[in-house]
């Protein structure tokens, strides 16, 4: 009887549909204020993206980048997803999905964490000059 029950459980596990992990929607403010809460989690966040040498950062606002307000940003590991769209994404508001790491703080440890393994990057709103 136990063997049959075990076989049923094993079969159910093998045929159960695998669900893709859904990201946690979070504001950049919450991410910066409480990085440990989101450590290791798949997140979705919107912010102003600047891609440059030693400065791939998602800022709270464009003005934070323009005025070098370093505390209002999260380091972004540039993946192939971002590289393919860098001309469109750079210097615009974007939506990013990736794994957040509170312990990795980017170039010279100046940031509030890192978004790694970015699996989705899309233009949210283009900035008008």
CSV table of N, CA, C and O in Angstrom, one decimal, residues 52-104:
chain,number,residue,atom,x,y,z
A,52,UNK,N,27.2,52.9,-18.9
A,52,UNK,CA,28.5,53.5,-19.2
A,52,UNK,C,29.6,52.7,-18.5
A,52,UNK,O,29.4,51.9,-17.6
A,53,UNK,N,30.9,52.9,-18.9
A,53,UNK,CA,32.0,52.2,-18.3
A,53,UNK,C,32.0,52.5,-16.8
A,53,UNK,O,32.0,53.6,-16.4
A,54,UNK,N,32.0,51.4,-16.1
A,54,UNK,CA,32.1,51.5,-14.6
A,54,UNK,C,30.9,52.2,-14.0
A,54,UNK,O,30.9,52.8,-12.9
A,55,UNK,N,29.7,52.2,-14.7
A,55,UNK,CA,28.6,52.9,-14.3
A,55,UNK,C,27.3,52.4,-14.8
A,55,UNK,O,26.4,53.2,-15.2
A,56,UNK,N,27.1,51.1,-14.8
A,56,UNK,CA,25.8,50.6,-15.3
A,56,UNK,C,24.8,50.6,-14.1
A,56,UNK,O,24.8,49.6,-13.3
A,57,UNK,N,24.0,51.6,-14.1
A,57,UNK,CA,23.2,51.8,-12.8
A,57,UNK,C,21.8,52.1,-13.2
A,57,UNK,O,21.5,52.9,-14.2
A,58,UNK,N,20.9,51.6,-12.4
A,58,UNK,CA,19.4,51.9,-12.5
A,58,UNK,C,19.2,52.9,-11.4
A,58,UNK,O,19.3,52.6,-10.2
A,59,UNK,N,18.9,54.2,-11.7
A,59,UNK,CA,18.7,55.3,-10.8
A,59,UNK,C,17.2,55.5,-10.5
A,59,UNK,O,16.3,55.1,-11.4
A,60,UNK,N,16.9,56.1,-9.4
A,60,UNK,CA,15.5,56.4,-9.1
A,60,UNK,C,15.0,57.4,-10.1
A,60,UNK,O,13.8,57.3,-10.6
A,61,UNK,N,15.7,58.5,-10.4
A,61,UNK,CA,15.3,59.5,-11.4
A,61,UNK,C,16.5,59.9,-12.3
A,61,UNK,O,17.7,59.7,-11.9
A,62,UNK,N,16.2,60.5,-13.4
A,62,UNK,CA,17.3,61.0,-14.3
A,62,UNK,C,18.1,62.0,-13.6
A,62,UNK,O,19.3,62.1,-13.7
A,63,UNK,N,17.5,62.8,-12.8
A,63,UNK,CA,18.2,63.9,-12.1
A,63,UNK,C,19.2,63.3,-11.1
A,63,UNK,O,20.3,63.9,-10.8
A,64,UNK,N,19.0,62.1,-10.6
A,64,UNK,CA,19.9,61.5,-9.7
A,64,UNK,C,21.2,61.2,-10.4
A,64,UNK,O,22.3,61.4,-9.9
A,65,UNK,N,21.1,60.7,-11.7
A,65,UNK,CA,22.3,60.5,-12.5
A,65,UNK,C,23.0,61.8,-12.8
A,65,UNK,O,24.2,61.9,-12.6
A,66,UNK,N,22.2,62.8,-13.3
A,66,UNK,CA,22.8,64.1,-13.7
A,66,UNK,C,23.5,64.8,-12.6
A,66,UNK,O,24.5,65.5,-12.8
A,67,UNK,N,23.0,64.6,-11.3
A,67,UNK,CA,23.6,65.2,-10.2
A,67,UNK,C,24.5,64.3,-9.3
A,67,UNK,O,24.9,64.7,-8.2
A,68,UNK,N,24.8,63.1,-9.8
A,68,UNK,CA,25.7,62.2,-9.2
A,68,UNK,C,25.3,61.8,-7.8
A,68,UNK,O,26.1,61.8,-6.8
A,69,UNK,N,24.0,61.6,-7.6
A,69,UNK,CA,23.4,61.2,-6.3
A,69,UNK,C,23.5,59.7,-6.3
A,69,UNK,O,22.6,59.0,-6.7
A,70,UNK,N,24.6,59.2,-5.8
A,70,UNK,CA,25.0,57.8,-5.9
A,70,UNK,C,24.1,56.8,-5.0
A,70,UNK,O,24.0,55.7,-5.4
A,71,UNK,N,23.6,57.3,-4.0
A,71,UNK,CA,22.8,56.4,-3.1
A,71,UNK,C,21.5,56.0,-3.7
A,71,UNK,O,20.9,55.1,-3.2
A,72,UNK,N,21.0,56.7,-4.7
A,72,UNK,CA,19.7,56.4,-5.3
A,72,UNK,C,19.8,55.6,-6.5
A,72,UNK,O,19.2,55.8,-7.6
A,73,UNK,N,20.6,54.5,-6.4
A,73,UNK,CA,20.8,53.6,-7.6
A,73,UNK,C,21.2,52.2,-7.2
A,73,UNK,O,21.6,51.9,-6.1
A,74,UNK,N,20.9,51.3,-8.2
A,74,UNK,CA,21.2,49.9,-8.1
A,74,UNK,C,22.1,49.5,-9.2
A,74,UNK,O,21.8,49.9,-10.4
A,75,UNK,N,23.2,48.9,-9.0
A,75,UNK,CA,24.1,48.4,-10.0
A,75,UNK,C,23.4,47.4,-10.9
A,75,UNK,O,22.6,46.6,-10.4
A,76,UNK,N,23.7,47.4,-12.2
A,76,UNK,CA,23.0,46.4,-13.1
A,76,UNK,C,24.1,45.6,-13.8
A,76,UNK,O,25.0,46.2,-14.5
A,77,UNK,N,24.1,44.3,-13.7
A,77,UNK,CA,25.0,43.5,-14.5
A,77,UNK,C,24.4,43.4,-15.9
A,77,UNK,O,23.3,43.0,-16.1
A,78,UNK,N,25.2,43.9,-16.9
A,78,UNK,CA,24.8,43.9,-18.2
A,78,UNK,C,24.8,42.5,-18.8
A,78,UNK,O,25.9,41.9,-18.9
A,79,UNK,N,23.6,42.0,-19.2
A,79,UNK,CA,23.5,40.7,-19.8
A,79,UNK,C,23.3,40.9,-21.3
A,79,UNK,O,23.1,42.0,-21.8
A,80,UNK,N,23.2,39.8,-22.1
A,80,UNK,CA,23.0,39.8,-23.5
A,80,UNK,C,21.7,40.5,-23.8
A,80,UNK,O,21.5,41.3,-24.8
A,81,UNK,N,20.7,40.3,-22.9
A,81,UNK,CA,19.3,40.9,-23.1
A,81,UNK,C,19.5,42.5,-23.1
A,81,UNK,O,18.9,43.1,-24.0
A,82,UNK,N,20.3,43.0,-22.3
A,82,UNK,CA,20.5,44.5,-22.2
A,82,UNK,C,21.4,44.9,-23.4
A,82,UNK,O,21.1,45.9,-24.0
A,83,UNK,N,22.5,44.2,-23.6
A,83,UNK,CA,23.4,44.6,-24.7
A,83,UNK,C,22.7,44.7,-26.0
A,83,UNK,O,23.0,45.6,-26.8
A,84,UNK,N,21.8,43.8,-26.3
A,84,UNK,CA,21.1,43.8,-27.6
A,84,UNK,C,20.2,45.1,-27.8
A,84,UNK,O,20.0,45.5,-28.9
A,85,UNK,N,19.8,45.7,-26.7
A,85,UNK,CA,18.9,46.9,-26.7
A,85,UNK,C,19.6,48.1,-26.1
A,85,UNK,O,18.9,49.1,-25.8
A,86,UNK,N,20.9,48.1,-25.9
A,86,UNK,CA,21.5,49.2,-25.1
A,86,UNK,C,21.3,50.5,-25.7
A,86,UNK,O,21.1,51.5,-25.0
A,87,UNK,N,21.2,50.7,-27.1
A,87,UNK,CA,21.0,52.0,-27.7
A,87,UNK,C,19.6,52.5,-27.3
A,87,UNK,O,19.4,53.7,-27.1
A,88,UNK,N,18.6,51.6,-27.2
A,88,UNK,CA,17.3,52.1,-26.8
A,88,UNK,C,17.1,52.3,-25.3
A,88,UNK,O,16.4,53.2,-24.9
A,89,UNK,N,17.7,51.4,-24.5
A,89,UNK,CA,17.5,51.5,-23.1
A,89,UNK,C,18.3,52.6,-22.4
A,89,UNK,O,17.9,53.2,-21.4
A,90,UNK,N,19.6,52.8,-22.9
A,90,UNK,CA,20.5,53.8,-22.2
A,90,UNK,C,19.8,55.2,-22.1
A,90,UNK,O,19.3,55.7,-23.1
A,91,UNK,N,19.9,55.8,-21.0
A,91,UNK,CA,19.4,57.1,-20.7
A,91,UNK,C,17.9,57.3,-20.8
A,91,UNK,O,17.4,58.3,-21.2
A,92,UNK,N,17.2,56.2,-20.5
A,92,UNK,CA,15.8,56.2,-20.5
A,92,UNK,C,15.2,55.4,-19.3
A,92,UNK,O,16.0,54.7,-18.6
A,93,UNK,N,13.9,55.6,-19.0
A,93,UNK,CA,13.3,54.8,-18.0
A,93,UNK,C,13.0,53.4,-18.6
A,93,UNK,O,12.5,53.3,-19.7
A,94,UNK,N,13.3,52.4,-17.8
A,94,UNK,CA,13.2,51.0,-18.3
A,94,UNK,C,12.6,50.2,-17.2
A,94,UNK,O,12.6,50.5,-16.0
A,95,UNK,N,12.1,49.0,-17.6
A,95,UNK,CA,11.6,48.0,-16.7
A,95,UNK,C,12.6,46.9,-16.8
A,95,UNK,O,13.0,46.4,-17.9
A,96,UNK,N,13.1,46.4,-15.7
A,96,UNK,CA,14.1,45.3,-15.6
A,96,UNK,C,13.5,44.2,-14.7
A,96,UNK,O,12.9,44.5,-13.7
A,97,UNK,N,13.8,42.9,-15.1
A,97,UNK,CA,13.5,41.8,-14.3
A,97,UNK,C,14.8,41.0,-14.2
A,97,UNK,O,15.5,40.7,-15.2
A,98,UNK,N,15.2,40.7,-13.0
A,98,UNK,CA,16.4,39.9,-12.7
A,98,UNK,C,16.5,39.5,-11.2
A,98,UNK,O,15.6,39.8,-10.4
A,99,UNK,N,17.5,38.9,-10.9
A,99,UNK,CA,17.8,38.5,-9.5
A,99,UNK,C,18.5,39.6,-8.8
A,99,UNK,O,19.5,40.1,-9.2
A,100,UNK,N,18.0,40.0,-7.6
A,100,UNK,CA,18.6,41.0,-6.8
A,100,UNK,C,19.6,40.4,-5.8
A,100,UNK,O,19.3,39.4,-5.1
A,101,UNK,N,20.7,41.1,-5.7
A,101,UNK,CA,21.7,40.7,-4.7
A,101,UNK,C,22.0,41.9,-3.8
A,101,UNK,O,22.6,42.9,-4.3
A,102,UNK,N,21.7,41.8,-2.5
A,102,UNK,CA,22.0,42.9,-1.6
A,102,UNK,C,23.5,43.0,-1.3
A,102,UNK,O,24.0,44.0,-1.0
A,103,UNK,N,24.2,41.8,-1.3
A,103,UNK,CA,25.6,41.8,-0.9
A,103,UNK,C,26.5,42.3,-2.0
A,103,UNK,O,27.6,42.8,-1.7
A,104,UNK,N,26.1,42.2,-3.2
A,104,UNK,CA,26.9,42.7,-4.3
A,104,UNK,C,26.6,44.2,-4.6
A,104,UNK,O,25.4,44.5,-4.9
